[in-house]
Tab-separated table of C-alpha atoms in Angstrom:
chain	number	residue	atom	x	y	z
A	19	MET	CA	-0.468	-3.741	-5.317
A	20	ASN	CA	-1.579	-7.397	-5.226
A	21	SER	CA	1.949	-8.621	-6.013
A	22	LEU	CA	3.299	-6.439	-3.194
A	23	ILE	CA	0.722	-7.890	-0.813
A	24	ASP	CA	1.787	-11.415	-1.767
A	25	LYS	CA	5.415	-10.444	-1.235
A	26	TYR	CA	5.145	-8.527	2.056
A	27	ASN	CA	2.163	-10.159	3.810
A	28	ILE	CA	4.212	-11.960	6.455
A	29	PRO	CA	3.923	-12.308	10.252
A	30	GLY	CA	5.237	-9.186	11.978
A	31	PRO	CA	4.990	-7.062	15.143
A	32	ARG	CA	2.781	-3.982	15.562
A	33	TYR	CA	5.674	-2.194	17.302
A	34	THR	CA	4.001	-0.659	20.298
A	35	SER	CA	7.456	-1.289	21.775
A	36	TYR	CA	10.966	-2.270	20.801
A	37	PRO	CA	12.062	-4.872	21.642
A	38	THR	CA	8.652	-6.484	21.151
A	39	VAL	CA	7.384	-8.602	24.046
A	40	PRO	CA	8.371	-12.029	22.584
A	41	TYR	CA	11.980	-10.816	22.400
A	42	TRP	CA	12.340	-9.458	25.901
A	43	ASP	CA	15.474	-10.815	27.597
A	44	GLU	CA	14.223	-11.830	31.010
A	45	SER	CA	17.646	-13.103	32.083
A	46	THR	CA	18.835	-9.524	32.659
A	47	PHE	CA	15.611	-8.354	34.321
A	48	SER	CA	14.622	-8.271	37.974
A	49	PRO	CA	12.087	-6.297	40.031
A	50	GLU	CA	14.981	-4.410	41.637
A	51	LYS	CA	16.423	-3.386	38.276
A	52	TRP	CA	12.950	-2.305	37.219
A	53	LYS	CA	12.627	-0.055	40.267
A	54	GLU	CA	16.046	1.473	39.575
A	55	THR	CA	15.017	2.460	36.033
A	56	VAL	CA	11.685	3.847	37.268
A	57	ILE	CA	13.443	6.080	39.805
A	58	ARG	CA	15.974	7.218	37.204
A	59	SER	CA	13.317	8.018	34.617
A	60	PHE	CA	11.064	9.765	37.139
A	61	HIS	CA	13.808	12.134	38.260
A	62	GLU	CA	14.902	12.842	34.693
A	63	SER	CA	11.454	13.716	33.404
A	64	ASN	CA	8.890	14.482	36.117
A	65	ALA	CA	9.656	18.183	36.574
A	66	GLU	CA	9.392	18.888	32.842
A	67	GLU	CA	6.987	16.604	31.021
A	68	GLY	CA	5.405	14.651	33.865
A	69	ILE	CA	4.418	10.983	33.774
A	70	SER	CA	1.719	8.790	32.232
A	71	ILE	CA	-0.463	6.218	33.974
A	72	TYR	CA	-2.247	3.342	32.253
A	73	ILE	CA	-4.834	1.485	34.349
A	74	HIS	CA	-5.938	-1.938	33.134
A	75	LEU	CA	-9.548	-2.721	34.088
A	76	PRO	CA	-9.917	-6.319	32.928
A	77	PHE	CA	-13.534	-7.292	33.531
A	78	CYS	CA	-16.065	-7.895	30.731
A	79	GLU	CA	-19.580	-9.301	30.967
A	80	ALA	CA	-19.212	-11.247	27.695
A	81	LEU	CA	-16.355	-12.558	25.558
A	82	CYS	CA	-15.835	-10.871	22.181
A	83	THR	CA	-14.204	-13.568	20.055
A	84	PHE	CA	-11.997	-11.171	18.068
A	85	CYS	CA	-10.280	-9.821	21.206
A	86	ALA	CA	-6.691	-10.686	22.159
A	87	CYS	CA	-6.590	-8.549	25.322
A	88	HIS	CA	-6.095	-9.910	28.847
A	89	LYS	CA	-9.546	-9.971	30.420
A	90	ARG	CA	-11.770	-11.732	32.943
A	91	ILE	CA	-15.328	-12.611	31.942
A	92	THR	CA	-17.861	-12.203	34.751
A	93	LYS	CA	-21.260	-10.711	35.492
A	94	GLN	CA	-20.447	-10.438	39.206
A	95	HIS	CA	-19.905	-6.742	39.905
A	96	SER	CA	-18.836	-7.515	43.462
A	97	VAL	CA	-15.316	-7.840	41.973
A	98	GLU	CA	-15.130	-4.075	41.360
A	99	VAL	CA	-14.211	-2.668	44.767
A	100	PRO	CA	-11.550	-5.256	45.766
A	101	TYR	CA	-9.840	-4.872	42.401
A	102	LEU	CA	-9.778	-1.069	42.529
A	103	GLU	CA	-8.460	-1.165	46.094
A	104	SER	CA	-5.567	-3.302	44.798
A	105	VAL	CA	-4.870	-0.806	42.001
A	106	LEU	CA	-4.593	2.024	44.535
A	107	LYS	CA	-2.286	-0.097	46.708
A	108	GLU	CA	-0.079	-0.784	43.696
A	109	TRP	CA	0.060	2.947	42.942
A	110	LYS	CA	1.134	3.569	46.552
A	111	LEU	CA	4.057	1.162	45.987
A	112	TYR	CA	5.198	3.338	43.080
A	113	LEU	CA	4.706	6.527	45.073
A	114	ASP	CA	7.067	5.098	47.686
A	115	LEU	CA	9.811	5.020	45.019
A	116	PHE	CA	9.505	8.760	44.344
A	117	ASN	CA	10.727	11.384	46.797
A	118	GLU	CA	8.597	14.105	45.255
A	119	ARG	CA	5.023	14.497	44.098
A	120	PRO	CA	4.419	13.198	40.542
A	121	LYS	CA	3.094	15.473	37.824
A	122	LEU	CA	0.446	13.602	35.850
A	123	LYS	CA	0.397	14.378	32.126
A	124	GLU	CA	-1.464	11.434	30.641
A	125	LEU	CA	-3.950	8.891	32.013
A	126	HIS	CA	-5.745	6.126	30.149
A	127	LEU	CA	-8.303	3.577	31.343
A	128	GLY	CA	-8.164	0.441	29.198
A	129	GLY	CA	-9.437	-3.081	29.368
A	130	GLY	CA	-11.302	-5.274	29.383
A	131	THR	CA	-14.240	-2.952	29.729
A	132	PRO	CA	-13.576	0.127	31.888
A	133	THR	CA	-17.306	0.956	31.842
A	134	PHE	CA	-17.983	-2.430	33.465
A	135	PHE	CA	-17.193	-0.466	36.638
A	136	SER	CA	-19.826	1.836	38.114
A	137	PRO	CA	-19.335	5.609	37.819
A	138	GLU	CA	-19.110	5.814	41.618
A	139	ASN	CA	-16.331	3.234	41.810
A	140	LEU	CA	-14.406	4.870	38.971
A	141	ARG	CA	-14.666	8.195	40.811
A	142	THR	CA	-13.258	6.616	43.987
A	143	LEU	CA	-10.338	5.125	42.017
A	144	LEU	CA	-9.484	8.353	40.216
A	145	GLU	CA	-9.831	10.609	43.247
A	146	GLY	CA	-7.427	8.240	44.994
A	147	ILE	CA	-4.905	8.729	42.174
A	148	PHE	CA	-5.445	12.481	41.864
A	149	SER	CA	-5.018	13.103	45.594
A	150	SER	CA	-1.370	12.073	45.266
A	151	VAL	CA	-0.358	13.948	42.097
A	152	ASP	CA	-0.184	17.401	40.569
A	153	ILE	CA	-2.048	17.660	37.278
A	154	ALA	CA	0.115	18.910	34.396
A	155	GLU	CA	-0.951	21.743	32.142
A	156	HIS	CA	-3.123	20.458	29.269
A	157	PRO	CA	-3.412	16.861	30.524
A	158	GLU	CA	-4.600	14.028	28.266
A	159	PHE	CA	-7.126	11.827	30.102
A	160	SER	CA	-8.922	9.175	28.049
A	161	PHE	CA	-10.885	5.964	28.468
A	162	GLU	CA	-12.368	3.124	26.450
A	163	GLY	CA	-16.154	2.887	26.549
A	164	HIS	CA	-18.366	-0.034	25.517
A	165	PRO	CA	-21.408	1.453	23.725
A	166	ASN	CA	-23.696	-1.180	25.252
A	167	ASN	CA	-22.977	-0.280	28.875
A	168	THR	CA	-21.556	3.262	28.880
A	169	THR	CA	-24.124	5.486	30.554
A	170	LYS	CA	-24.523	9.231	30.497
A	171	GLU	CA	-23.499	9.115	34.157
A	172	HIS	CA	-20.215	7.407	33.213
A	173	LEU	CA	-19.489	10.144	30.692
A	174	GLN	CA	-20.437	12.992	33.016
A	175	THR	CA	-18.519	11.592	35.993
A	176	LEU	CA	-15.312	11.127	34.001
A	177	TYR	CA	-15.705	14.519	32.296
A	178	ASP	CA	-16.022	16.169	35.711
A	179	LEU	CA	-12.738	14.445	36.665
A	180	GLY	CA	-10.902	15.945	33.675
A	181	PHE	CA	-11.419	13.364	30.924
A	182	ARG	CA	-11.852	14.839	27.450
A	183	ARG	CA	-11.220	11.825	25.229
A	184	VAL	CA	-13.253	8.660	24.862
A	185	SER	CA	-12.880	5.749	22.459
A	186	PHE	CA	-15.891	3.583	21.584
A	187	GLY	CA	-15.355	0.084	20.208
A	188	VAL	CA	-17.620	-0.240	17.169
A	189	GLN	CA	-15.816	-2.891	15.059
A	190	ASP	CA	-18.585	-3.478	12.462
A	191	TYR	CA	-22.340	-2.885	12.087
A	192	ASP	CA	-23.131	-5.968	9.993
A	193	PRO	CA	-25.356	-8.386	12.015
A	194	LYS	CA	-23.637	-11.489	10.611
A	195	VAL	CA	-20.199	-10.171	11.538
A	196	GLN	CA	-21.409	-9.082	14.985
A	197	LYS	CA	-22.832	-12.548	15.663
A	198	ALA	CA	-19.553	-14.231	14.618
A	199	ILE	CA	-17.486	-12.085	16.995
A	200	ASN	CA	-20.133	-12.174	19.769
A	201	ARG	CA	-20.465	-8.386	19.811
A	202	ILE	CA	-24.132	-7.589	19.205
A	203	GLN	CA	-24.178	-3.806	19.230
A	204	PRO	CA	-26.945	-1.779	17.555
A	205	PHE	CA	-26.103	1.510	15.837
A	206	GLU	CA	-28.530	3.263	18.195
A	207	ASN	CA	-26.311	2.420	21.171
A	208	VAL	CA	-23.268	3.953	19.491
A	209	LYS	CA	-25.295	6.974	18.409
A	210	ASN	CA	-26.549	7.556	21.960
A	211	VAL	CA	-23.123	7.462	23.644
A	212	THR	CA	-21.488	9.567	20.914
A	213	GLU	CA	-24.165	12.259	21.112
A	214	TRP	CA	-24.084	12.252	24.933
A	215	ALA	CA	-20.294	12.702	24.832
A	216	LYS	CA	-20.647	15.639	22.428
A	217	GLU	CA	-23.357	17.254	24.559
A	218	ILE	CA	-21.248	16.939	27.704
A	219	GLY	CA	-18.235	18.547	26.007
A	220	TYR	CA	-15.778	15.805	25.045
A	221	ARG	CA	-13.439	17.158	22.377
A	222	GLY	CA	-11.799	13.895	21.350
A	223	ILE	CA	-14.321	11.202	20.454
A	224	SER	CA	-12.929	8.166	18.663
A	225	HIS	CA	-14.517	5.083	17.115
A	226	ASP	CA	-12.604	1.834	16.650
A	227	LEU	CA	-13.336	-0.057	13.415
A	228	VAL	CA	-11.790	-3.411	12.509
A	229	PHE	CA	-11.233	-4.840	9.024
A	230	GLY	CA	-10.575	-8.491	8.248
A	231	LEU	CA	-13.243	-9.898	10.578
A	232	PRO	CA	-15.101	-13.151	9.765
A	233	HIS	CA	-17.776	-12.802	7.032
A	234	GLN	CA	-16.701	-9.221	6.368
A	235	ASN	CA	-16.917	-7.960	2.802
A	236	TRP	CA	-16.640	-4.546	1.197
A	237	GLU	CA	-20.408	-3.934	1.232
A	238	ALA	CA	-20.479	-4.449	5.007
A	239	MET	CA	-17.337	-2.364	5.514
A	240	GLU	CA	-18.654	0.510	3.406
A	241	HIS	CA	-21.954	0.413	5.322
A	242	THR	CA	-20.074	0.571	8.629
A	243	ILE	CA	-17.939	3.521	7.527
A	244	ARG	CA	-20.918	5.465	6.168
A	245	LYS	CA	-22.924	4.846	9.364
A	246	THR	CA	-19.897	6.036	11.331
A	247	MET	CA	-19.798	9.220	9.255
A	248	GLU	CA	-23.332	10.040	10.396
A	249	LEU	CA	-21.800	10.551	13.855
A	250	LYS	CA	-18.548	12.208	12.631
A	251	PRO	CA	-16.121	11.203	15.436
A	252	ASP	CA	-12.970	13.331	15.780
A	253	ARG	CA	-10.721	10.395	15.060
A	254	LEU	CA	-10.888	6.776	13.970
A	255	ALA	CA	-8.789	3.718	14.610
A	256	PHE	CA	-9.057	1.446	11.561
A	257	TYR	CA	-7.411	-1.722	12.824
A	258	SER	CA	-6.450	-4.888	11.067
A	259	TYR	CA	-7.972	-7.902	12.828
A	260	ALA	CA	-5.095	-9.833	14.403
A	261	HIS	CA	-5.952	-13.512	14.026
A	262	VAL	CA	-3.905	-15.239	16.742
A	263	PRO	CA	-5.981	-18.272	17.815
A	264	TRP	CA	-2.864	-20.027	19.147
A	265	VAL	CA	-2.584	-17.547	22.034
A	266	LYS	CA	-4.117	-18.995	25.186
A	267	GLY	CA	-7.422	-17.461	26.233
A	268	VAL	CA	-8.043	-15.152	23.268
A	269	GLY	CA	-11.311	-16.846	22.358
A	270	GLN	CA	-10.669	-16.750	18.599
A	271	ARG	CA	-11.855	-20.263	17.792
A	272	GLY	CA	-15.541	-19.318	17.553
A	273	PHE	CA	-15.492	-19.242	13.749
A	274	ASP	CA	-13.871	-21.138	10.908
A	275	GLU	CA	-10.642	-19.919	9.295
A	276	ASN	CA	-12.472	-20.061	5.970
A	277	ASP	CA	-14.848	-17.356	7.243
A	278	LEU	CA	-12.009	-14.814	7.224
A	279	PRO	CA	-11.342	-12.631	4.170
A	280	SER	CA	-8.342	-13.685	2.079
A	281	GLY	CA	-5.194	-11.547	2.173
A	282	GLU	CA	-6.259	-9.866	-1.078
A	283	GLU	CA	-9.833	-9.290	0.151
A	284	LYS	CA	-8.580	-7.933	3.450
A	285	ARG	CA	-6.222	-5.542	1.701
A	286	ARG	CA	-9.133	-4.275	-0.391
A	287	LEU	CA	-11.111	-3.626	2.788
A	288	TYR	CA	-8.247	-1.450	3.992
A	289	GLU	CA	-7.412	0.321	0.732
A	290	ASP	CA	-11.029	1.090	-0.210
A	291	GLY	CA	-11.858	1.918	3.409
A	292	LYS	CA	-8.912	4.292	3.617
A	293	ARG	CA	-9.908	5.957	0.342
A	294	LEU	CA	-13.496	6.426	1.556
A	295	LEU	CA	-12.345	7.853	4.894
A	296	GLN	CA	-10.097	10.332	3.114
A	297	ASP	CA	-12.922	11.302	0.755
A	298	LEU	CA	-15.009	11.991	3.861
A	299	GLY	CA	-12.397	14.364	5.307
A	300	TYR	CA	-10.220	12.091	7.469
A	301	ILE	CA	-6.421	12.279	7.313
A	302	GLU	CA	-4.228	9.208	7.822
A	303	VAL	CA	-2.076	9.627	10.925
A	304	GLY	CA	0.601	7.021	11.545
A	305	MET	CA	-0.495	3.405	11.119
A	306	ASP	CA	-4.193	2.416	11.469
A	307	HIS	CA	-5.288	5.874	12.656
A	308	PHE	CA	-7.238	8.666	10.972
A	309	SER	CA	-8.393	12.012	12.301
A	310	LEU	CA	-10.073	15.237	11.303
A	311	GLU	CA	-7.759	18.185	10.798
A	312	HIS	CA	-8.682	19.874	14.098
A	313	ASP	CA	-7.843	16.822	16.221
A	314	ASP	CA	-4.740	16.764	18.449
A	315	LEU	CA	-3.507	13.546	16.827
A	316	TYR	CA	-3.173	15.231	13.427
A	317	GLN	CA	-1.680	18.372	14.953
A	318	SER	CA	0.922	16.203	16.726
A	319	LEU	CA	1.832	14.588	13.409
A	320	ILE	CA	2.269	17.982	11.735
A	321	HIS	CA	4.455	19.273	14.571
A	322	LYS	CA	6.391	15.972	14.778
A	323	LYS	CA	5.238	15.281	18.337
A	324	LEU	CA	3.309	12.086	17.625
A	325	HIS	CA	4.299	9.219	19.946
A	326	ARG	CA	3.564	5.491	20.081
A	327	ASN	CA	3.540	3.245	23.134
A	328	PHE	CA	1.579	0.326	24.576
A	329	MET	CA	-1.575	2.475	24.444
A	330	GLY	CA	-1.099	3.012	20.685
A	331	TYR	CA	-0.601	6.461	19.158
A	332	THR	CA	-0.731	9.425	21.525
A	333	SER	CA	-0.469	13.164	21.009
A	334	SER	CA	1.843	13.593	23.993
A	335	ASN	CA	5.038	11.860	25.024
A	336	THR	CA	6.237	11.103	28.541
A	337	GLN	CA	9.410	9.224	29.374
A	338	LEU	CA	7.795	7.247	32.199
A	339	MET	CA	4.539	5.332	31.808
A	340	VAL	CA	3.366	3.386	34.860
A	341	GLY	CA	0.980	0.527	34.125
A	342	LEU	CA	-1.354	-0.399	36.980
A	343	GLY	CA	-3.539	-3.482	37.227
A	344	MET	CA	-3.463	-7.094	36.165
A	345	SER	CA	-1.283	-7.668	33.027
A	346	ALA	CA	-0.544	-3.922	32.618
A	347	ILE	CA	2.744	-3.043	30.909
A	348	SER	CA	4.955	-0.196	32.117
A	349	ASP	CA	7.697	1.670	30.277
A	350	SER	CA	10.497	3.637	31.953
A	351	TRP	CA	12.209	4.180	28.561
A	352	TYR	CA	15.181	2.226	29.923
A	353	ALA	CA	13.127	-0.892	30.693
A	354	PHE	CA	9.729	-2.531	30.209
A	355	ALA	CA	7.815	-4.511	32.831
A	356	GLN	CA	4.579	-6.485	32.698
A	357	ASN	CA	2.378	-7.326	35.659
A	358	VAL	CA	1.146	-10.827	36.479
A	359	LYS	CA	-1.738	-11.966	34.294
A	360	THR	CA	-4.358	-13.232	36.737
A	361	VAL	CA	-6.492	-11.143	39.063
A	362	GLU	CA	-5.840	-13.445	42.005
A	363	GLU	CA	-2.044	-13.400	41.711
A	364	TYR	CA	-2.074	-9.649	41.111
A	365	GLN	CA	-4.076	-8.957	44.256
A	366	LYS	CA	-1.966	-11.380	46.309
A	367	MET	CA	1.338	-9.722	45.337
A	368	VAL	CA	0.013	-6.226	46.000
A	369	GLU	CA	-1.259	-7.300	49.414
A	370	GLU	CA	2.253	-8.597	50.150
A	371	GLY	CA	3.663	-5.152	49.338
A	372	LYS	CA	5.314	-6.229	46.078
A	373	ILE	CA	5.169	-4.361	42.796
A	374	PRO	CA	3.452	-7.176	40.850
A	375	VAL	CA	5.745	-7.459	37.817
A	376	VAL	CA	6.237	-10.935	36.408
A	377	LYS	CA	8.593	-10.253	33.495
A	378	GLY	CA	10.380	-7.451	31.724
A	379	HIS	CA	13.335	-6.265	29.710
A	380	VAL	CA	16.175	-3.834	30.424
A	381	LEU	CA	17.088	-2.027	27.202
A	382	SER	CA	20.716	-2.143	26.067
A	383	GLU	CA	22.414	0.793	24.336
A	384	GLU	CA	21.786	-1.013	21.064
A	385	ASP	CA	18.091	-1.436	21.925
A	386	LEU	CA	17.745	2.283	22.632
A	387	ILE	CA	19.207	3.186	19.228
A	388	VAL	CA	17.019	0.718	17.326
A	389	ARG	CA	13.981	1.775	19.347
A	390	ARG	CA	14.459	5.370	18.249
A	391	HIS	CA	14.634	4.397	14.554
A	392	ILE	CA	11.480	2.260	14.786
A	393	LEU	CA	9.622	4.997	16.677
A	394	ASN	CA	10.637	7.510	14.005
A	395	LEU	CA	9.291	5.248	11.277
A	396	MET	CA	6.044	4.453	13.096
A	397	CYS	CA	5.342	8.068	14.097
A	398	GLN	CA	7.017	10.299	11.487
A	399	LEU	CA	7.311	7.803	8.601
A	400	GLU	CA	11.005	8.642	8.303
A	401	THR	CA	14.338	8.256	10.045
A	402	THR	CA	17.998	9.131	9.535
A	403	PHE	CA	20.128	6.014	9.460
A	404	ASP	CA	23.889	5.874	8.882
A	405	ILE	CA	24.443	2.478	7.265
A	406	ASN	CA	28.238	2.804	7.482
A	407	ASN	CA	28.200	3.150	11.270
A	408	SER	CA	25.489	0.645	12.080
A	409	PHE	CA	25.558	-2.679	13.873
A	410	PRO	CA	27.079	-5.585	11.892
A	411	GLU	CA	23.727	-7.388	11.687
A	412	LEU	CA	22.239	-4.372	9.916
A	413	ASP	CA	24.688	-4.615	7.018
A	414	ASN	CA	21.941	-6.229	4.946
A	415	ALA	CA	19.468	-3.477	5.926
A	416	LEU	CA	20.556	-1.337	2.990
A	417	GLU	CA	19.958	-4.234	0.602
A	418	MET	CA	16.446	-4.797	1.998
A	419	LEU	CA	15.675	-1.070	1.929
A	420	LYS	CA	16.923	-0.833	-1.668
A	421	GLU	CA	14.498	-3.598	-2.614
A	422	MET	CA	11.688	-1.727	-0.841
A	423	GLU	CA	12.746	1.423	-2.701
A	424	ASN	CA	12.484	-0.456	-6.008
A	425	ASP	CA	8.986	-1.535	-4.954
A	426	GLY	CA	8.036	2.086	-4.244
A	427	LEU	CA	7.641	1.653	-0.482
A	428	VAL	CA	10.478	3.929	0.679
A	429	GLU	CA	12.666	6.743	-0.614
A	430	ILE	CA	16.375	6.782	0.312
A	431	ASN	CA	18.344	10.020	0.133
A	432	GLY	CA	21.771	9.565	1.680
A	433	THR	CA	21.072	8.668	5.290
A	434	GLU	CA	17.403	9.736	5.118
A	435	ILE	CA	14.779	7.019	4.759
A	436	LYS	CA	11.160	8.034	4.127
A	437	ILE	CA	8.111	5.801	3.804
A	438	THR	CA	6.114	6.747	0.699
A	439	GLU	CA	2.357	7.141	0.452
A	440	GLU	CA	2.115	3.679	-1.104
A	441	GLY	CA	4.466	2.355	1.556
A	442	ARG	CA	2.235	3.425	4.462
A	443	ALA	CA	0.395	0.114	4.244
A	444	PHE	CA	3.734	-1.661	4.752
A	445	THR	CA	5.060	0.414	7.668
A	446	ARG	CA	5.406	-2.679	9.855
A	447	ASN	CA	7.542	-4.331	7.159
A	448	VAL	CA	9.859	-1.313	6.935
A	449	ALA	CA	10.280	-1.257	10.718
A	450	MET	CA	11.150	-4.975	10.667
A	451	VAL	CA	14.293	-4.162	8.622
A	452	PHE	CA	15.762	-2.624	11.805
A	453	ASP	CA	14.560	-5.299	14.239
A	454	LEU	CA	17.863	-6.792	15.363
A	455	ARG	CA	16.291	-8.962	18.042
A	456	MET	CA	14.036	-10.677	15.512
A	457	MET	CA	16.871	-11.053	12.967
A	458	ARG	CA	18.974	-12.928	15.497
A	459	ASN	CA	16.193	-15.170	16.737
A	460	LYS	CA	13.847	-16.038	13.911
A	461	PRO	CA	10.715	-17.586	15.446
A	462	GLU	CA	10.156	-21.250	14.660
A	463	THR	CA	6.391	-20.898	15.066
A	464	ARG	CA	3.869	-18.116	14.411
A	465	ILE	CA	3.986	-15.515	17.195
A	466	PHE	CA	2.711	-12.440	15.306
A	467	SER	CA	-0.324	-11.600	13.213
A	468	MET	CA	0.134	-10.964	9.489
A	469	THR	CA	1.347	-7.494	8.525
A	470	ILE	CA	-1.377	-7.026	5.911
């Protein structure tokens, strides 16, 4: 395994989209083209599957130095109401594009820290959204909760509004690691919010753990996993820390590079962590995710309904996902669009009656084909690929896949390509074989985290 790590531990995308954001072609994108694809996708899919909404709530009271999300650090809660008013105005701009009432299938509150906002203000936001939509049968409503500031009132308010899933960011319980990433979070806080959520009736409680953090070793990782098992969440995200200190504003210069585990040490954290999770009854689902057998995520994998988008893995799939809020990304299937990245510019554009997109990408026919293959690999760990009728640039794909087959990462049977159990750890590498955009424009500098 160590020789494979040395060979395949290279910078690569996480493939929450294809093309990945650095390879979006902005020359073919415009706000008007974006609106056209939104209208097309809405009318193709709303009556059947419905739509998804992602709401980005960017405020945090403190900076966690491992985080690469777009956020605004402030302790001034007076920012809440003006920001949420802007989100509702942006949603109204999308409603104006539709000539029928949307059916809402999936809703996620991300951040930032969604529980920075008071329960009352979150209720006002959500009632504003819900007043303009029909709720689909078996909706998936979820939010991210910070264990240090999520109250029982937050949980009850959102449950009463239809939320059944909550994800708590744990990361690691070791005090030295917590100090390095500026995320001091006692186990008692996580225990309280998890038990409150269970008492209230949430059926999808998730904990996020991160491996590869500064000062992390196997003893600390094992302790974190075993403490997590005391609370037995329904699912776990076991993420690789993405060290990208060159990205502006990520706050990842608070510790020395030498404090990070080596590639080999980091791989051990994952392999031994994965083994322990499986021994404790968790099943690996897709990349970085584990769940108990009863959880919807595992059931979606079994029934080949697992999906991946900018929110990560989901158990339901909608063609149209509208992202609301500063820096939010939307997906109409035919195009991607990202909102402006500062609160001030976002609010200004919304006040002017403009959908606040700043960049995007309209997918070509080629993009749509490649996207499907990468989604198949990320979600089902297999795809059917006809080498003889592929794009010219993919002529060397067979050669690369053959090498991966020799290394035990994939199995090739005619046009069927399957990622093996050993190959799961290298899913990103297998997906990269199909990434035409990256093949044609090799980056001259680091733009992705390491795959391992």
